[in-house]
XYZ file of C-alpha atoms in Angstrom:
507
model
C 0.000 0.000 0.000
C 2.691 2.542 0.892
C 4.106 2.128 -2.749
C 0.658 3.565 -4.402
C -1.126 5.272 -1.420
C 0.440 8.313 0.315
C -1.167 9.004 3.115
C 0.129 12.281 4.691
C 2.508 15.140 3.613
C 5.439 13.754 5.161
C 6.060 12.259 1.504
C 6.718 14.890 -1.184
C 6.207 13.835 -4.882
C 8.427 14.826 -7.803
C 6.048 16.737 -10.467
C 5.494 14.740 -13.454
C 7.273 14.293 -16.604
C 4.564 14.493 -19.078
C 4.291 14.303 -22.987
C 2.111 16.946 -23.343
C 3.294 20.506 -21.444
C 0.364 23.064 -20.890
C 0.602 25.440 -18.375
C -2.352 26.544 -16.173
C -2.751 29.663 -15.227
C -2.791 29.903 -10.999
C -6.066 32.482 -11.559
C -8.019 29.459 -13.127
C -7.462 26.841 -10.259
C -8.757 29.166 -7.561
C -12.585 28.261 -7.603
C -11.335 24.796 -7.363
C -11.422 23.065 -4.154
C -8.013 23.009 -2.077
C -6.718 19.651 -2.127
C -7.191 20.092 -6.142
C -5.604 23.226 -6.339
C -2.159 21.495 -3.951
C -1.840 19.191 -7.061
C -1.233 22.035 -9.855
C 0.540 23.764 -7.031
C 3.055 20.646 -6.713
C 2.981 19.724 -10.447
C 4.394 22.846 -11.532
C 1.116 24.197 -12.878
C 0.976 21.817 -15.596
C -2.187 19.352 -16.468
C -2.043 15.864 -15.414
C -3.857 13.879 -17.846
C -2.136 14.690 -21.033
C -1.235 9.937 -21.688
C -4.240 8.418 -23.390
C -3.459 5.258 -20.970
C -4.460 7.118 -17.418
C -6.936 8.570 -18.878
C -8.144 5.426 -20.027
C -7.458 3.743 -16.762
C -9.800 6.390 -15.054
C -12.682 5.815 -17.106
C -12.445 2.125 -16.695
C -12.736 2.711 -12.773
C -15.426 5.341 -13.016
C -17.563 2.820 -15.155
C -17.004 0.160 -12.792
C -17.486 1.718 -9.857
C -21.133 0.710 -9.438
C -19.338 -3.274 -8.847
C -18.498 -2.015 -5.147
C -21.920 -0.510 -4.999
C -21.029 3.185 -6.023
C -23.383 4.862 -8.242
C -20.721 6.739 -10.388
C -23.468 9.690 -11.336
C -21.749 12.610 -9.942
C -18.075 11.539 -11.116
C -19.840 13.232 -14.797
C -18.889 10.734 -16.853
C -20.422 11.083 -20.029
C -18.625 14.020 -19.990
C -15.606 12.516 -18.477
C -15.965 10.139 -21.879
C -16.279 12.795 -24.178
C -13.076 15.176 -23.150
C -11.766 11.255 -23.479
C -12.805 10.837 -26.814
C -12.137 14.069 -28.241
C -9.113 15.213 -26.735
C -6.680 15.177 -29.503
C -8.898 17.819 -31.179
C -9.331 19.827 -28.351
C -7.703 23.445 -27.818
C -5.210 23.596 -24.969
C -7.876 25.811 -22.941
C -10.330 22.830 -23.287
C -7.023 20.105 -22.620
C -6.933 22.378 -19.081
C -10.828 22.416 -18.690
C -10.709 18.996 -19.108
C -7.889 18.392 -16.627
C -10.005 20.270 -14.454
C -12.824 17.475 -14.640
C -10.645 14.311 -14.459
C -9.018 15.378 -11.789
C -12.204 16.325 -9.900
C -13.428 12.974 -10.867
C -10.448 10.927 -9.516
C -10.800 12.877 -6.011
C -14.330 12.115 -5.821
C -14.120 8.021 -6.518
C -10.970 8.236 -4.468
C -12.977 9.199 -1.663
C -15.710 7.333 -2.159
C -13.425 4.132 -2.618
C -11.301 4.974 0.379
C -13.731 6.408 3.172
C -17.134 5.608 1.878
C -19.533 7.861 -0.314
C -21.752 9.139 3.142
C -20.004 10.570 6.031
C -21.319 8.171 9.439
C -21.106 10.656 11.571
C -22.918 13.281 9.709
C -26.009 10.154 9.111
C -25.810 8.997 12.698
C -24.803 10.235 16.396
C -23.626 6.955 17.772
C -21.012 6.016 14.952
C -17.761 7.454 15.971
C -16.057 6.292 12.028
C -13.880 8.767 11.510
C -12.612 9.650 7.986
C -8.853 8.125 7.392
C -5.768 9.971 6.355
C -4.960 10.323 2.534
C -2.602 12.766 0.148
C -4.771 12.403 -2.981
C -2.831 15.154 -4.559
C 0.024 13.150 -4.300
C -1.310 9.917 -4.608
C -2.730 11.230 -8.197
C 0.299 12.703 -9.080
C 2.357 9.459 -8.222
C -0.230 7.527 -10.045
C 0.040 9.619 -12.861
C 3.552 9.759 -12.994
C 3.462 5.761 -13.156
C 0.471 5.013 -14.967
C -0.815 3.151 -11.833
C -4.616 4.324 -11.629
C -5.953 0.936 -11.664
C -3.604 -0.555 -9.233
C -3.812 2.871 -7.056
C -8.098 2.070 -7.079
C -7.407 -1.630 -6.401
C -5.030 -0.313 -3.170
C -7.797 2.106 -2.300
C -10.264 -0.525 -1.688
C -11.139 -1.819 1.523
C -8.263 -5.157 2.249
C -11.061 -6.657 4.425
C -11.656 -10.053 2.907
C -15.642 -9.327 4.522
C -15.906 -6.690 1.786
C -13.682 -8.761 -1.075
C -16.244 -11.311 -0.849
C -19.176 -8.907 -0.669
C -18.096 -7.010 -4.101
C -17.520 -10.664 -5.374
C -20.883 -11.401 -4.917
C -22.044 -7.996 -6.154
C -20.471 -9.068 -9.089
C -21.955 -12.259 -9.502
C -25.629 -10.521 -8.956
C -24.765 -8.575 -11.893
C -23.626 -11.206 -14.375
C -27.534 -12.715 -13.652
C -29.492 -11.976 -16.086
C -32.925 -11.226 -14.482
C -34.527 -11.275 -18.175
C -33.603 -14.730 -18.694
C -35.195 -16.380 -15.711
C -38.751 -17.643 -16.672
C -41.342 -19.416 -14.969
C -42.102 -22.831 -15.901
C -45.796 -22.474 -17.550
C -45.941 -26.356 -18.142
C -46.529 -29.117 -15.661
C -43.742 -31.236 -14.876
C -41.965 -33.799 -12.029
C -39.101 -35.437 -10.425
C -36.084 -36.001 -12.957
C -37.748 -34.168 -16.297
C -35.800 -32.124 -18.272
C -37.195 -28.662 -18.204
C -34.964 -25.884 -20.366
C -36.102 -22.978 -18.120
C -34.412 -24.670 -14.982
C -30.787 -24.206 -15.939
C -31.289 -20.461 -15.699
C -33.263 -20.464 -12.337
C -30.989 -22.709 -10.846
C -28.173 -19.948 -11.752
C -30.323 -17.971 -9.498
C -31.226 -20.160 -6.901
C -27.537 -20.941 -6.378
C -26.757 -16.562 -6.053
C -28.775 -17.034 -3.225
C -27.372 -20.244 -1.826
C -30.160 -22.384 -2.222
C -28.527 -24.804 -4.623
C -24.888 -25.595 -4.859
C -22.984 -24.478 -8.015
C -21.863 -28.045 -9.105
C -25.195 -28.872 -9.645
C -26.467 -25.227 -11.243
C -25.574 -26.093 -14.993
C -28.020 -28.469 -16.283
C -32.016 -29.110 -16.853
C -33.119 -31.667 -14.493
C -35.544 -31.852 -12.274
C -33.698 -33.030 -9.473
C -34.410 -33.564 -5.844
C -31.762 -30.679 -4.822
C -33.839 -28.053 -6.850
C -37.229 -29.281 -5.706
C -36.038 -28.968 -2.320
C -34.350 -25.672 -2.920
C -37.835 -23.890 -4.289
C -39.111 -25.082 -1.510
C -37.272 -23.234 0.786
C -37.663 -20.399 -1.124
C -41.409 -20.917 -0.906
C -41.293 -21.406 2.519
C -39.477 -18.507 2.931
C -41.744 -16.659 1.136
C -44.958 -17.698 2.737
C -46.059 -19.488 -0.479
C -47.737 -23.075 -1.397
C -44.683 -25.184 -1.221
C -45.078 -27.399 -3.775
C -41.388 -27.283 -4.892
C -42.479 -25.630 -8.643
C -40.868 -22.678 -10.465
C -44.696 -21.018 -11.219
C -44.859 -17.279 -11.530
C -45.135 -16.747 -7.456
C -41.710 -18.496 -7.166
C -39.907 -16.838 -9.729
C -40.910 -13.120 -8.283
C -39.912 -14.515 -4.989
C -36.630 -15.033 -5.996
C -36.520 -11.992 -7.819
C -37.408 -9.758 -5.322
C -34.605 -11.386 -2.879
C -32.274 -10.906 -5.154
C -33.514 -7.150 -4.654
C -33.128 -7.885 -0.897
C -29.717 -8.975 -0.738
C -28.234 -6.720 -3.985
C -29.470 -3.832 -1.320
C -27.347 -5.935 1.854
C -24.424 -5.884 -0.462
C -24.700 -2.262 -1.240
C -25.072 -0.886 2.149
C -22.719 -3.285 3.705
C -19.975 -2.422 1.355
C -20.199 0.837 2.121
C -19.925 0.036 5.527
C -16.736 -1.882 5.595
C -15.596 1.131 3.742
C -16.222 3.527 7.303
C -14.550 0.832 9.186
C -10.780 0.792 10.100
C -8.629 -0.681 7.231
C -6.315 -2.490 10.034
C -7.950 -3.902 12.766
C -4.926 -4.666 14.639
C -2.798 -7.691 15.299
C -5.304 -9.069 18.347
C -8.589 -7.468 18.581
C -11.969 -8.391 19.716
C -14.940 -8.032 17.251
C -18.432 -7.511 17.864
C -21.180 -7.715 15.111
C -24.035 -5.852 16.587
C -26.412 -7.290 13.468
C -25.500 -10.477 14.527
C -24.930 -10.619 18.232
C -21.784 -12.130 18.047
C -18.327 -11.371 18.857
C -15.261 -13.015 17.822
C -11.883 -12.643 19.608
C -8.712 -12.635 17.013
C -4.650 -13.368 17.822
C -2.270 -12.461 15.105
C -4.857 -13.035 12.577
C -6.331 -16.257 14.026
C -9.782 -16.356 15.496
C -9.325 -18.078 18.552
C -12.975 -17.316 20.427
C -16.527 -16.830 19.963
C -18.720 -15.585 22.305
C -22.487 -14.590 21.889
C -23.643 -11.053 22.975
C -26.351 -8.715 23.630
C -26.293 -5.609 22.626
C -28.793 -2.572 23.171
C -32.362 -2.106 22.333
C -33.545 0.255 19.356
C -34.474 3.080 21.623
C -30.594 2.845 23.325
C -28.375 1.730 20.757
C -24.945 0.786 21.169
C -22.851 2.807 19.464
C -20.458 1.522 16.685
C -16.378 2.570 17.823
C -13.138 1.331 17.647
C -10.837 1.409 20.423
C -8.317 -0.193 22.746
C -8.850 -2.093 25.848
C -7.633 -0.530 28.874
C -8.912 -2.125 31.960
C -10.499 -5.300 33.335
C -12.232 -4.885 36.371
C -12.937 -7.921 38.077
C -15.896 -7.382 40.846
C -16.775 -3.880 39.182
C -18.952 -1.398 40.869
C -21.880 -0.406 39.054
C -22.757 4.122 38.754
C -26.184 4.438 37.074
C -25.948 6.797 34.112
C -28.410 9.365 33.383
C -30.461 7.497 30.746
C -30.745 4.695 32.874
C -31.272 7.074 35.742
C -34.134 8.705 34.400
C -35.894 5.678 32.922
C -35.614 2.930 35.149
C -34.510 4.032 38.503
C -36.544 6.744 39.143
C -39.682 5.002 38.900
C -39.221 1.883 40.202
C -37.710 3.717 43.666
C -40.362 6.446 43.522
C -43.066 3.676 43.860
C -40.712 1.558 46.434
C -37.957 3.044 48.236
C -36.738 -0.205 49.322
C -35.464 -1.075 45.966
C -32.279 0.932 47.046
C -31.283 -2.166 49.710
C -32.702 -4.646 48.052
C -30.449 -3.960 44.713
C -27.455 -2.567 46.940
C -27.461 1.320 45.934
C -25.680 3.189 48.018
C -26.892 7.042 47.473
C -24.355 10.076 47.093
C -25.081 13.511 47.290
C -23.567 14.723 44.657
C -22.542 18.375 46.037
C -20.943 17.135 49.653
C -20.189 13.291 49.030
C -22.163 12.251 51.982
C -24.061 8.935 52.002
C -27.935 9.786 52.123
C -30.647 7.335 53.494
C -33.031 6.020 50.953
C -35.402 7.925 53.311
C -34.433 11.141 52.530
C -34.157 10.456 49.047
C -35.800 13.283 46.938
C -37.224 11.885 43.727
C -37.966 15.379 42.400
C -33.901 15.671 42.997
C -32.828 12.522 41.592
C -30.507 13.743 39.254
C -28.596 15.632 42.223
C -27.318 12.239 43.766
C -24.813 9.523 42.465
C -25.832 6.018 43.086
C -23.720 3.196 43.251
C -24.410 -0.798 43.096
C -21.830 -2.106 44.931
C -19.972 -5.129 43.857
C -20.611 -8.568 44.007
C -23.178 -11.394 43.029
C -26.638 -9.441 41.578
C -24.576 -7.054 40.145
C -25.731 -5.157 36.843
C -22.382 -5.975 35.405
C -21.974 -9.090 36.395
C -18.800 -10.056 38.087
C -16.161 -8.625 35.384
C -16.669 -5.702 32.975
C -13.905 -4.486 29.834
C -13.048 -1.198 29.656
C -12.086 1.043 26.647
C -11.462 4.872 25.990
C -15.309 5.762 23.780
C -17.472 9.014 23.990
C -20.351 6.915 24.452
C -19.459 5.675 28.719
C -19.964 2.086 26.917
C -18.294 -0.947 27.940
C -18.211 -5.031 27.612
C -19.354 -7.029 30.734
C -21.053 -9.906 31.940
C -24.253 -9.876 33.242
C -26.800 -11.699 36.300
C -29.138 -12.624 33.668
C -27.556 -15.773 31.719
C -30.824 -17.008 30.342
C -30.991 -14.209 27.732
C -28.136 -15.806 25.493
C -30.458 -18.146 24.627
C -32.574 -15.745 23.004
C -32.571 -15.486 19.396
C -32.721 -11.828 19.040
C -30.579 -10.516 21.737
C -31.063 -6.351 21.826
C -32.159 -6.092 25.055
C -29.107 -3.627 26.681
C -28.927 0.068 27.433
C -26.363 0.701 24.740
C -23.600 -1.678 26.713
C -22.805 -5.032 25.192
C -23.495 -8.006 27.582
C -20.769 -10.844 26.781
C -21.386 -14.938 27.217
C -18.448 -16.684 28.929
C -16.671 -13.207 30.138
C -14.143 -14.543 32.149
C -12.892 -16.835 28.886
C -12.601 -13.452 26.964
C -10.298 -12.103 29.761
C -7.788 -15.339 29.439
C -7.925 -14.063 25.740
C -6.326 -11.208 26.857
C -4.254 -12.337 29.947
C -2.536 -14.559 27.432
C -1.912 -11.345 25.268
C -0.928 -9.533 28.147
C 1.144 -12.500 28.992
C -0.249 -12.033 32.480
C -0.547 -14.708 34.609
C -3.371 -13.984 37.123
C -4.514 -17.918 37.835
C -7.877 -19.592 38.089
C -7.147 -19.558 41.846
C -6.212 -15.767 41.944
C -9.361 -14.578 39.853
C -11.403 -16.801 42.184
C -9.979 -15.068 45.674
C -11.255 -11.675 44.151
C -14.532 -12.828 43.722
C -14.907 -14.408 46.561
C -13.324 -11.285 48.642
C -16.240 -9.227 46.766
C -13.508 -6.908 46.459
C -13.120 -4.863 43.440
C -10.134 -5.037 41.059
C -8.096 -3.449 38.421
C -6.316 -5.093 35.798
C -4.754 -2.830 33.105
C -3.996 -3.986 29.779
C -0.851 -2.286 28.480
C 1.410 -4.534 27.607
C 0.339 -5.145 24.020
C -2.374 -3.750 22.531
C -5.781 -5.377 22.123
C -8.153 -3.281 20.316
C -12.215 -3.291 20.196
C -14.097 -2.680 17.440
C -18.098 -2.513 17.531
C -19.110 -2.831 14.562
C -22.652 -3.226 12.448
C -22.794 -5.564 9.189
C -26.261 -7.053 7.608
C -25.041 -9.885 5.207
C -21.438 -11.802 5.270
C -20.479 -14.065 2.035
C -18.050 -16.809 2.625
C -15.447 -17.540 0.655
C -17.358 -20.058 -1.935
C -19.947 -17.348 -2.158
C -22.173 -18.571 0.545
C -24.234 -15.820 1.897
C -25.454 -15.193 5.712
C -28.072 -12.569 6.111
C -28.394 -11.307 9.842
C -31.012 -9.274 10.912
C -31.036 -5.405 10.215
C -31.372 -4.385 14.424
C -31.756 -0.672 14.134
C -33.292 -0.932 10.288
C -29.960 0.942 9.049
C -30.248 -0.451 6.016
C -33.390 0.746 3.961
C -32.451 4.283 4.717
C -28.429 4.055 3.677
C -29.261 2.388 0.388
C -31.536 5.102 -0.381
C -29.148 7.817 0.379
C -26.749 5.913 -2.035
C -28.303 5.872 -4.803
């Protein structure tokens, strides 16, 4: 990557040596936008574009853009094709007027390639994806002065093998030819050769209902019948295992479905951090899951739950800097307002019977749940104190967010068997928490013992474990569909209904 992407100004770049020498006048690059007008600065005020072969190169990206789900409108390529097409004719005015426009158009896929077409944080509140570091003036100009645009868009794109396998199967979607799958009008059964199947079973294969090996002849076979089925099931139709009308615009219209997972999600993976960091622990929200990762390896999965609709939990990245073994639980405000409020205004003994302790906030002092003001509640601090019953559990992760989020276990163990699992107030509940922490004890290379961790809890006592010995970074992250590597799809359920709204806003 460092030989095609520069990423800051600490790298200068020669200007190019160019073919075709036409100056541009400094007064005509001042409407442009800033990191265009560095380029002419740094080339010497001379156009870019001048060999047939970048330009070429550019045009091939721009018209494939739409494979990783970009809708290349506002790149102006007919235009961009024209200038193409014509340029040998053109005056040397028109040669800078065109420069003008390819550049503008290799900044704008750049970006779109490198940090996503939408800006998270501008769409949401709770995604803290933050745009990443790139020169594209010099990362043009280098590309220029190589004839590298291709290779500089491939290097652009996200490395995540999630989001290779995603525009793969983009890909795939649009090699289908919709107008070629047909319903079967006549009646038919078990081993017949029907013509129309070979195409629907194409189809049904995209959408990994039928396995490829099998996806290139006409029979009638029990793997088909079986795989209509499921799409009639699936469907809520008569399943009778036939390709009639019904079927087909089933199939059609999850094709729709999933073309608009692979969008969104693609532009996802393009927020997220390009290196996730020799060990790391992964949530998918989507999916409740979380995955812990050592030099590459996935060495643990764990199943989470993560917060309700109405108290999301946000999507970061950071580093782990604490486990707290025993932890103390401070309500926060939202929590505060909405659930302890109430359910002490209508009992004060729910203060001793969940083990708040009350603060006042201005002096410190303890105050008796008897002289507890509701009216005041946000004046006072309250604090579960450790132990069995806690909130948190018995162990909770902590990482540097703006979001006072955290991982930890939990009293209520029976919700992991739930199949949807957003049930938190924005923190993410983790299965098996004291397995994670080995995970990172053996990163840390500490070597608390079974026996050791086991004295804590027992003492009730709360304790502090930092994690600085080798970095072990968190990412929380939020993806809809995942495609294997043999082009297998998973489609996990859209939580916060993200989805409907970002592919709109793409298109």
């Amino acid at each position: 990557m460092a030989e095609t992407l520069i990423l800051n100004d600490t790298i200068k770049v020669d200007p190019m040596e160019d073919q075709i020498k036409i100056h541009v006048d400094s007064a005509s690059i001042v409407s442009l936008p800033k990191d265009i007008q560095k380029f002419y600065v740094e080339n010497l005020y001379q156009i870019g574009w001048g060999r047939t072969s970048n330009r070429e190169q550019l045009l091939k990206v721009l018209d494939e853009a739409y494979l990783d789900g970009i809708n290349n409108s506002k790149y102006n390529t007919e235009k961009v094709h024209q200038f193409h097409k014509d340029y040998q004719r053109l005056s040397d005015l028109d040669k800078i007027q065109a420069d003008f426009l390819f550049t503008k158009a290799f900044f704008n896929a750049s970006k779109d390639l490198y940090n996503g077409v939408q800006n998270p944080r501008r769409l949401y509140n709770d995604w803290d994806m933050f745009p990443k570091e790139l020169n594209t003036a010099a990362t043009m100009q280098l590309a220029l002065s190589r004839g590298t645009i291709q290779t500089t868009f491939d290097s652009l794109r996200s490395p995540h093998k999630i989001y290779v396998n995603l525009k793969n199967k983009l890909s795939n979607l649009y090699q289908l030819n919709q107008d070629t799958i047909k319903a079967v009008t006549a009646k038919y059964k078990l081993n017949d050769t029907v013509p129309e199947l070979v195409n629907i079973k194409k189809h049904l294969n995209f959408l990994s209902y039928y396995p490829d090996s099998l996806s290139k002849d006409f029979i009638n076979n029990e793997g088909v019948v079986t795989a209509l089925k499921q799409v009639q099931k699936n469907s809520k139709l008569v399943e009778n295992g036939v390709a009639d009308k019904k079927t087909i615009e089933a199939i059609l219209k999850e094709e729709a479905t999933v073309k608009e997972k692979l969008v969104v999600n693609l532009e996802r993976w393009r927020w997220f951090p390009r290196d996730l960091g020799d060990n790391y622990i992964l949530i998918n929200i989507a999916d409740y899951s979380l995955v812990a990762v050592k030099s590459g390896d996935t060495v643990k999965q764990h199943k989470v739950i993560v917060g309700t609709t109405g108290r999301k939990t946000p999507i970061l990245s950071s580093v782990l800097k604490t486990i707290v073994i025993n932890p103390t639980w401070t309500v926060p405000p939202t929590i505060l307002k909405n659930d302890l409020t109430p359910k002490a205004s209508a009992n004060l003994s729910y203060f001793s019977n969940a083990r708040f302790t009350i603060y006042d906030k201005s002096t410190g002092k303890v105050v008796a749940p008897e002289n507890w003001d509701s009216s005041k509640a946000s004046s006072y601090r309250y604090v579960q104190k450790a132990g069995v019953g806690n909130t948190l559990g018995r162990i909770k992760f902590m990482f540097d967010n703006n979001h006072a989020v955290y991982l930890h276990d939990t009293p209520n163990k029976a919700n992991f068997n739930r199949a949807q699992r957003s049930l938190s107030s924005g923190c993410i509940r983790v299965e098996d928490p004291f397995d994670l922490a080995q995970f990172v004890f053996d990163i840390q290379q500490n070597e608390i013992s079974q026996e050791e961790i086991k004295k804590i809890l027992d003492s009730q006592n709360t304790k502090n474990i930092t994690t600085s010995k080798e970095a072990v970074h968190i990412h929380q992250l939020y993806w809809t569909i995942q495609v294997d590597n043999n082009g297998k799809i998973t489609q996990f359920r859209d939580v916060y209904k993200f989805d409907n709204d970002l592919y709109t806003k793409l298109q």
